[in-house]
Coordinates of C-alpha atoms and ligand atoms in Angstrom, one line a residue:
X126 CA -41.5 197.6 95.3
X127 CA -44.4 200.7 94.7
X128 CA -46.6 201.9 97.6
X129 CA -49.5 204.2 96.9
X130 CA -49.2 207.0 98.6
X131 CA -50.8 210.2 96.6
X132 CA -53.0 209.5 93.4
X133 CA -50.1 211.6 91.7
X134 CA -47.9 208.1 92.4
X135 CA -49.3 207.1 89.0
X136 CA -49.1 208.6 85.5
X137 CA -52.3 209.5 83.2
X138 CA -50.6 206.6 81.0
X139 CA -50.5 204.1 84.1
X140 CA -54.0 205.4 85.1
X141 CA -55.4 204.3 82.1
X142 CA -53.9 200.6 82.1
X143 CA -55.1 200.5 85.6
X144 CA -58.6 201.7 84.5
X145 CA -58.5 199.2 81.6
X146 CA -57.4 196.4 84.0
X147 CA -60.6 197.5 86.3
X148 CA -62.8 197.5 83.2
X149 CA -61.7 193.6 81.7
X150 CA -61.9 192.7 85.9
X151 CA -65.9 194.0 85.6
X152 CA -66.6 192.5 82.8
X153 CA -64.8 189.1 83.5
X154 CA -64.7 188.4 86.9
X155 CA -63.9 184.8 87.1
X156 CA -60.9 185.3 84.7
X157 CA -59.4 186.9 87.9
X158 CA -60.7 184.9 90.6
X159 CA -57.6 182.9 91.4
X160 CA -55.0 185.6 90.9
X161 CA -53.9 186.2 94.0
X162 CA -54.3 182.9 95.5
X163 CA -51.6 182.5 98.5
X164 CA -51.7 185.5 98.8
X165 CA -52.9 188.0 101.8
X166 CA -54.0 191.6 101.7
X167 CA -53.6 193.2 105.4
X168 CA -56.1 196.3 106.2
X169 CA -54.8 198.4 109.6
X170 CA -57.3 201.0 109.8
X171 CA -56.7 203.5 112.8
X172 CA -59.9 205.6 111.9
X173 CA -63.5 204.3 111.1
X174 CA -64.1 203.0 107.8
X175 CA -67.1 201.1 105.7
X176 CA -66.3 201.3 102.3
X177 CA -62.5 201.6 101.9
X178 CA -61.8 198.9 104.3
X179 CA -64.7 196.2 103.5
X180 CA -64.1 196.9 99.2
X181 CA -60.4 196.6 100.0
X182 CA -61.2 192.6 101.5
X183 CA -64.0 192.0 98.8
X184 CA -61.4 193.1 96.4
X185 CA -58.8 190.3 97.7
X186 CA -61.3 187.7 98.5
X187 CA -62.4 187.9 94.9
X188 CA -58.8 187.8 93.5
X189 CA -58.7 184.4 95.5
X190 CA -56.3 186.2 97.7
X191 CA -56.8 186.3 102.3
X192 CA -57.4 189.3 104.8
X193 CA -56.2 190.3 108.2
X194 CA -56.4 193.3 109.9
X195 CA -58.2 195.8 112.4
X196 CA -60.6 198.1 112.0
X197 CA -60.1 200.3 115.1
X198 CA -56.8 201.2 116.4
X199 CA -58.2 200.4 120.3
X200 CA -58.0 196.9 119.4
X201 CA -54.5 196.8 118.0
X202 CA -51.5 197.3 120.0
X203 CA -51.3 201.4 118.9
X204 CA -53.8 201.4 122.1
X205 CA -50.6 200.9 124.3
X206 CA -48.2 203.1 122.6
X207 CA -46.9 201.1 119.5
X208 CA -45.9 203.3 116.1
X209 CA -46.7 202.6 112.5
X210 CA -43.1 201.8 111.8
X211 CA -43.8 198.8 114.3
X212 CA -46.7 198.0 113.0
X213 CA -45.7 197.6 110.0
X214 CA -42.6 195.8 110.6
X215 CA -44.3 193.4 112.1
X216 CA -47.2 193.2 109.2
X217 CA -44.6 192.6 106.3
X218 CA -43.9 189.2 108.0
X219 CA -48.1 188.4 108.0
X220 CA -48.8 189.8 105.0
X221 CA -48.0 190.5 101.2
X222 CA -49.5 194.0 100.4
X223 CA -50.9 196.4 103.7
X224 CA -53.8 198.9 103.2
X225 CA -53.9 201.6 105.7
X226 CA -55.7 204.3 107.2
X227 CA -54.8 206.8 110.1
X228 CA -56.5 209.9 110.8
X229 CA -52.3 211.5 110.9
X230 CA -51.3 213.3 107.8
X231 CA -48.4 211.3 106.5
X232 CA -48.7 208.3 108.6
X233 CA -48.8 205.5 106.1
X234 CA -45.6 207.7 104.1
X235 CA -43.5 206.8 107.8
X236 CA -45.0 202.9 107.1
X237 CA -44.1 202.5 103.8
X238 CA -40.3 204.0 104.4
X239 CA -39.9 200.9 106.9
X240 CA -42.0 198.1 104.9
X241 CA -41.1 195.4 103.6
X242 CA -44.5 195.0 101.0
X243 CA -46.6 197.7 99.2
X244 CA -48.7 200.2 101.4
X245 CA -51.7 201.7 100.3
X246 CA -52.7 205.2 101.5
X247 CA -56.6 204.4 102.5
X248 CA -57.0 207.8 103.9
X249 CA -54.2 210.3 106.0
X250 CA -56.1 212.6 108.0
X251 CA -57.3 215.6 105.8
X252 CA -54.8 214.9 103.4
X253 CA -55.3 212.2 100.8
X254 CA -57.8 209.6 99.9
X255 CA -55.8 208.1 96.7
X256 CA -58.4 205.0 95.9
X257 CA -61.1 207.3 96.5
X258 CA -59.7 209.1 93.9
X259 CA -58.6 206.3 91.4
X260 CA -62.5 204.9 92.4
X261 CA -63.7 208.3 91.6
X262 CA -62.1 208.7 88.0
X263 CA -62.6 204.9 87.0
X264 CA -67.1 206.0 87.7
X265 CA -66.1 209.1 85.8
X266 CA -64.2 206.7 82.9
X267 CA -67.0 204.3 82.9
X268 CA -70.1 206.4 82.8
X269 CA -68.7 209.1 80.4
X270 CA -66.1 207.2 78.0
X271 CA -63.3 209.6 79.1
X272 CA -62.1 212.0 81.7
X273 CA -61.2 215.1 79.9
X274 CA -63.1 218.0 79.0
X275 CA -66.1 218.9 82.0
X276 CA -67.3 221.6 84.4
X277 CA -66.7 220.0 87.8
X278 CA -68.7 221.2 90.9
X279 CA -67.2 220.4 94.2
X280 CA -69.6 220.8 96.9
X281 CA -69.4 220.9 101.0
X282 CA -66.3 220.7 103.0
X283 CA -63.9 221.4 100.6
X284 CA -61.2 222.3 103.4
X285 CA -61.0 219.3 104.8
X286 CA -62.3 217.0 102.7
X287 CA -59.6 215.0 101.6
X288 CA -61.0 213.2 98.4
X289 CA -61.3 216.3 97.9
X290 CA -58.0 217.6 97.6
X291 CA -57.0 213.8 96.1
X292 CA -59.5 214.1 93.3
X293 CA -58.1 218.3 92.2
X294 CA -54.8 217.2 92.1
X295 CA -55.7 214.1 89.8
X296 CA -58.1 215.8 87.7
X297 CA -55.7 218.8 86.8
X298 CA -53.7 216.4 84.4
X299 CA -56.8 215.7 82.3
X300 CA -57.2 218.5 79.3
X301 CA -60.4 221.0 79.4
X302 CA -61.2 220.7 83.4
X303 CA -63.0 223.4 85.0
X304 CA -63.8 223.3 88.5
X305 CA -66.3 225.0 90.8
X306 CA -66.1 224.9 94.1
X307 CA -69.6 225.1 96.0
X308 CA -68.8 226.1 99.9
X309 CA -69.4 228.2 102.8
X310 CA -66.3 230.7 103.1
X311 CA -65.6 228.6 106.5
X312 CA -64.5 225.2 104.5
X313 CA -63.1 226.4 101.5
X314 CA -61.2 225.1 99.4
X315 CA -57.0 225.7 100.9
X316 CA -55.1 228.0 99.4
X317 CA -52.5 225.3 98.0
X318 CA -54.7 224.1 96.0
X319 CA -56.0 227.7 94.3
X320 CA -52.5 228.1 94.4
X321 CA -51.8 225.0 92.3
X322 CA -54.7 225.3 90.0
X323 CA -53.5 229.5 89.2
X324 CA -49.9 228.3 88.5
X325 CA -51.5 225.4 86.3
X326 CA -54.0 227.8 84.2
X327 CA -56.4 225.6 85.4
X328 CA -60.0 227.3 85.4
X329 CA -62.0 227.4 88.7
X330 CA -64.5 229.5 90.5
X331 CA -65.6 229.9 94.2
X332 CA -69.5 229.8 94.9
X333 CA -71.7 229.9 98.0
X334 CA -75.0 229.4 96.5
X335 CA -75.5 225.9 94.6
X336 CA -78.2 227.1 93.0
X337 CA -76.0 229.7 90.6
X338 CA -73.9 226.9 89.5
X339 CA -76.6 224.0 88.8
X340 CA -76.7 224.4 85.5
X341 CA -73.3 224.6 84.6
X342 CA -72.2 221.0 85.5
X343 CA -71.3 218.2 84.4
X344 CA -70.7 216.5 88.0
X345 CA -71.6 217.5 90.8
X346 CA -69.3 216.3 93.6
X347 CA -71.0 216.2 96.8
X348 CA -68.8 215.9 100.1
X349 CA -70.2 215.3 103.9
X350 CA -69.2 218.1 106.1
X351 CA -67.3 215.7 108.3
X352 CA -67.9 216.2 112.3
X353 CA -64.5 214.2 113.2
X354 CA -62.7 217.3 111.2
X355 CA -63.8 220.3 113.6
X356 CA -62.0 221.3 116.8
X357 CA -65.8 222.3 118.2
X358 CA -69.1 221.4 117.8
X359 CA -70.6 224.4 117.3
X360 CA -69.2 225.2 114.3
X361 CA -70.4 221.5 113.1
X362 CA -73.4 222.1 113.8
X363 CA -74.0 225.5 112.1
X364 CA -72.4 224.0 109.2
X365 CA -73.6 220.8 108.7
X366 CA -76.5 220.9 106.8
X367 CA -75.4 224.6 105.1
X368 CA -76.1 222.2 101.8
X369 CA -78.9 219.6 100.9
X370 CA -79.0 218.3 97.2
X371 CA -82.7 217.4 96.8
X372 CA -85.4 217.2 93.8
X373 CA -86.1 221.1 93.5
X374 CA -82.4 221.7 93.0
X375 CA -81.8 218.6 90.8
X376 CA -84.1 220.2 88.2
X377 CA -81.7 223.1 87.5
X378 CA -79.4 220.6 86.5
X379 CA -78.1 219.2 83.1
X380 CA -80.0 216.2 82.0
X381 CA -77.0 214.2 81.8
X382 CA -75.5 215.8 84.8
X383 CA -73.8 213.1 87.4
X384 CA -74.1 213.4 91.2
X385 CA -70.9 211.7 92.9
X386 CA -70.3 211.7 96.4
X387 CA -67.5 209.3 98.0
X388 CA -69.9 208.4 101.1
X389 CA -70.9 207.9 103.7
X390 CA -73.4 210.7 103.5
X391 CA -75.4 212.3 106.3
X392 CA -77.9 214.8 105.2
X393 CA -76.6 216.3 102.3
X394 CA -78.0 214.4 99.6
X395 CA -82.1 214.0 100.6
X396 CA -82.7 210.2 100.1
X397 CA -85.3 211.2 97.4
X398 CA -82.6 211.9 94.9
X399 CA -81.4 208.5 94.9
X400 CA -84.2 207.3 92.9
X401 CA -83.2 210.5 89.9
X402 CA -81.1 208.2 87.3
X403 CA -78.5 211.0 87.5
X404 CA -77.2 209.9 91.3
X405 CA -74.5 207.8 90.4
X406 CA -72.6 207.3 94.1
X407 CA -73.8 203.7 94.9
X408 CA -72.4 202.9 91.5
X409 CA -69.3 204.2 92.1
X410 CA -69.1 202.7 95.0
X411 CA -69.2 199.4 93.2
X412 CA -66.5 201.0 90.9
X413 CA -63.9 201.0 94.4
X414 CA -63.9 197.1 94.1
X415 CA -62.7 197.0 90.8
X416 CA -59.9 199.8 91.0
X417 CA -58.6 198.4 93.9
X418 CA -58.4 194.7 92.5
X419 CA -56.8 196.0 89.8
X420 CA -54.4 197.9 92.4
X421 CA -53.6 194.9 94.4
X422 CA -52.9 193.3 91.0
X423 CA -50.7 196.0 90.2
X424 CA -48.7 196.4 93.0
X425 CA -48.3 192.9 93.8
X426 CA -47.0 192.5 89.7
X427 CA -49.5 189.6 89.3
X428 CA -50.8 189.5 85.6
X429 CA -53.2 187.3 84.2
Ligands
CP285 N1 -65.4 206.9 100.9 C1 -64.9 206.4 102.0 O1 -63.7 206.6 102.3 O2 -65.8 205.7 102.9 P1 -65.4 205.0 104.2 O3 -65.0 206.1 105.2 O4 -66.6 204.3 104.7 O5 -64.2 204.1 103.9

């Protein structure tokens, strides 16, 4: 049995099969619709969620598969004191494969060591976001033809931010990455990760001003500078909209440049740059259906 946990769990080589399985489930989707039929995908989400949760069920009601779960940990019974390794005791005998979130670092790790069926990491506290990250390479796959090989901006709360942290870590394994990351010196990027990417000879540079780096890029990765991260709300608030991607600064950009942002946003894309051909993050969002039906496929060892 194989949880995913980090996206580090799987190599380049399994990436790509999984990517190839996404791409055959986009272009085919009624060759898949009855894979998982019998089965059920349980989502126990202990921190707010839209699209991780909700593409998680679409992914298994379109596999032909079932969903149970909560989407607030007030109305499950972690409200009066129950653990994960409870929890998810109990959810192995409800369910065949268990998505979860939990704003604790580590918290789905302590649910897999006691489950019974594959766990899915959908987000640990500022640690890792794993399908956000396979979601966010599958966009990159798809739009570009391959991964390897661009300038990378990384733009907002880079210390917290964990698709963030998901997405360096992924990317590093890919030949000719370079990275910029675009932040105020408050939510920079942590010094594991510089650390990582020095002992890697991986190329990066740290930036304030977006405006330098604009024309450099070959994605721009924009991140919300998230309010639930910050012990005080007056930091937030002098922080929050420190960057806003609109149509003065998309004009420094490559014409074939690609905005990403994992959502949801707040103000730092202006809504007007949704209409530029270039802002690809309600496509990639459609991409996180895909990846994760071919995850569940995966983990569950269904093949069609
Ligand atoms: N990208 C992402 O994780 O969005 P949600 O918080 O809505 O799941």
């Amino acid at each position: 049995m194989r949880h995913l946990m980090s996206p580090m769990d799987f190599t380049v080589q399994e990436l790509d099969t999984l990517f190839d399985l996404a791409s055959s489930i986009e272009k085919n989707p009624a060759k898949y619709a009855h894979a998982c039929d019998g089965k059920i995908l349980a989502t126990c989400f202990y921190e707010p969620s839209t699209r991780t949760r909700l593409s998680f069920e679409s992914a298994m009601l379109r596999l032909g598969g079932q969903v149970l779960g909560f989407s607030d940990a007030s109305s499950s019974s972690a409200s009066k004191g129950e653990s994960v390794s409870d929890t998810i005791r109990v959810i192995s005998g409800y369910a065949d494969i268990c998505a979860m979130r939990h704003p604790k670092e580590g918290a789905p790790m302590v649910a897999a060591e006691k489950s019974d069926i594959p766990v899915i990491n959908a987000g640990d506290g500022g640690h890792h976001h794993p399908t956000q990250t396979l979601t966010d390479l599958l966009t990159i796959r798809s739009l570009k033809g391959h991964i390897e090989n661009f300038t990378i901006g990384l733009c907002g709360d880079l210390k917290f931010g964990r698709t963030v942290h998901s997405l360096i870590k992924a990317l590093v394994r890919y030949p000719g990455i370079r990275f910029v990351f675009i932040s105020p010196e408050e939510l920079r990027v942590p010094d594991y990760i510089t650390d990582m990417l020095k002992a890697n000879d991986i190329p990066y540079e740290e930036v304030i001003r977006l405006e330098n780096v604009m024309p450099e890029l070959d994605f721009l990765y924009m991140t919300r500078v998230q309010r639930e991260r910050f012990f005080n709300e007056e930091d937030y608030v002098r922080l929050k909209d420190f960057y806003i991607l609109d149509t003065a600064k998309m004009e420094l950009a490559k014409k074939d440049m690609l905005v990403l942002h994992p959502l949801p946003r707040v103000n730092e894309i202006s809504v007007e740059v949704d209409e530029d051909p270039r802002a690809a993050y309600f496509k990639q969002a459609k991409y996180g259906v895909y990846v994760r039906m071919a995850l569940i496929l995966t983990l569950l060892n269904i093949t069609v």
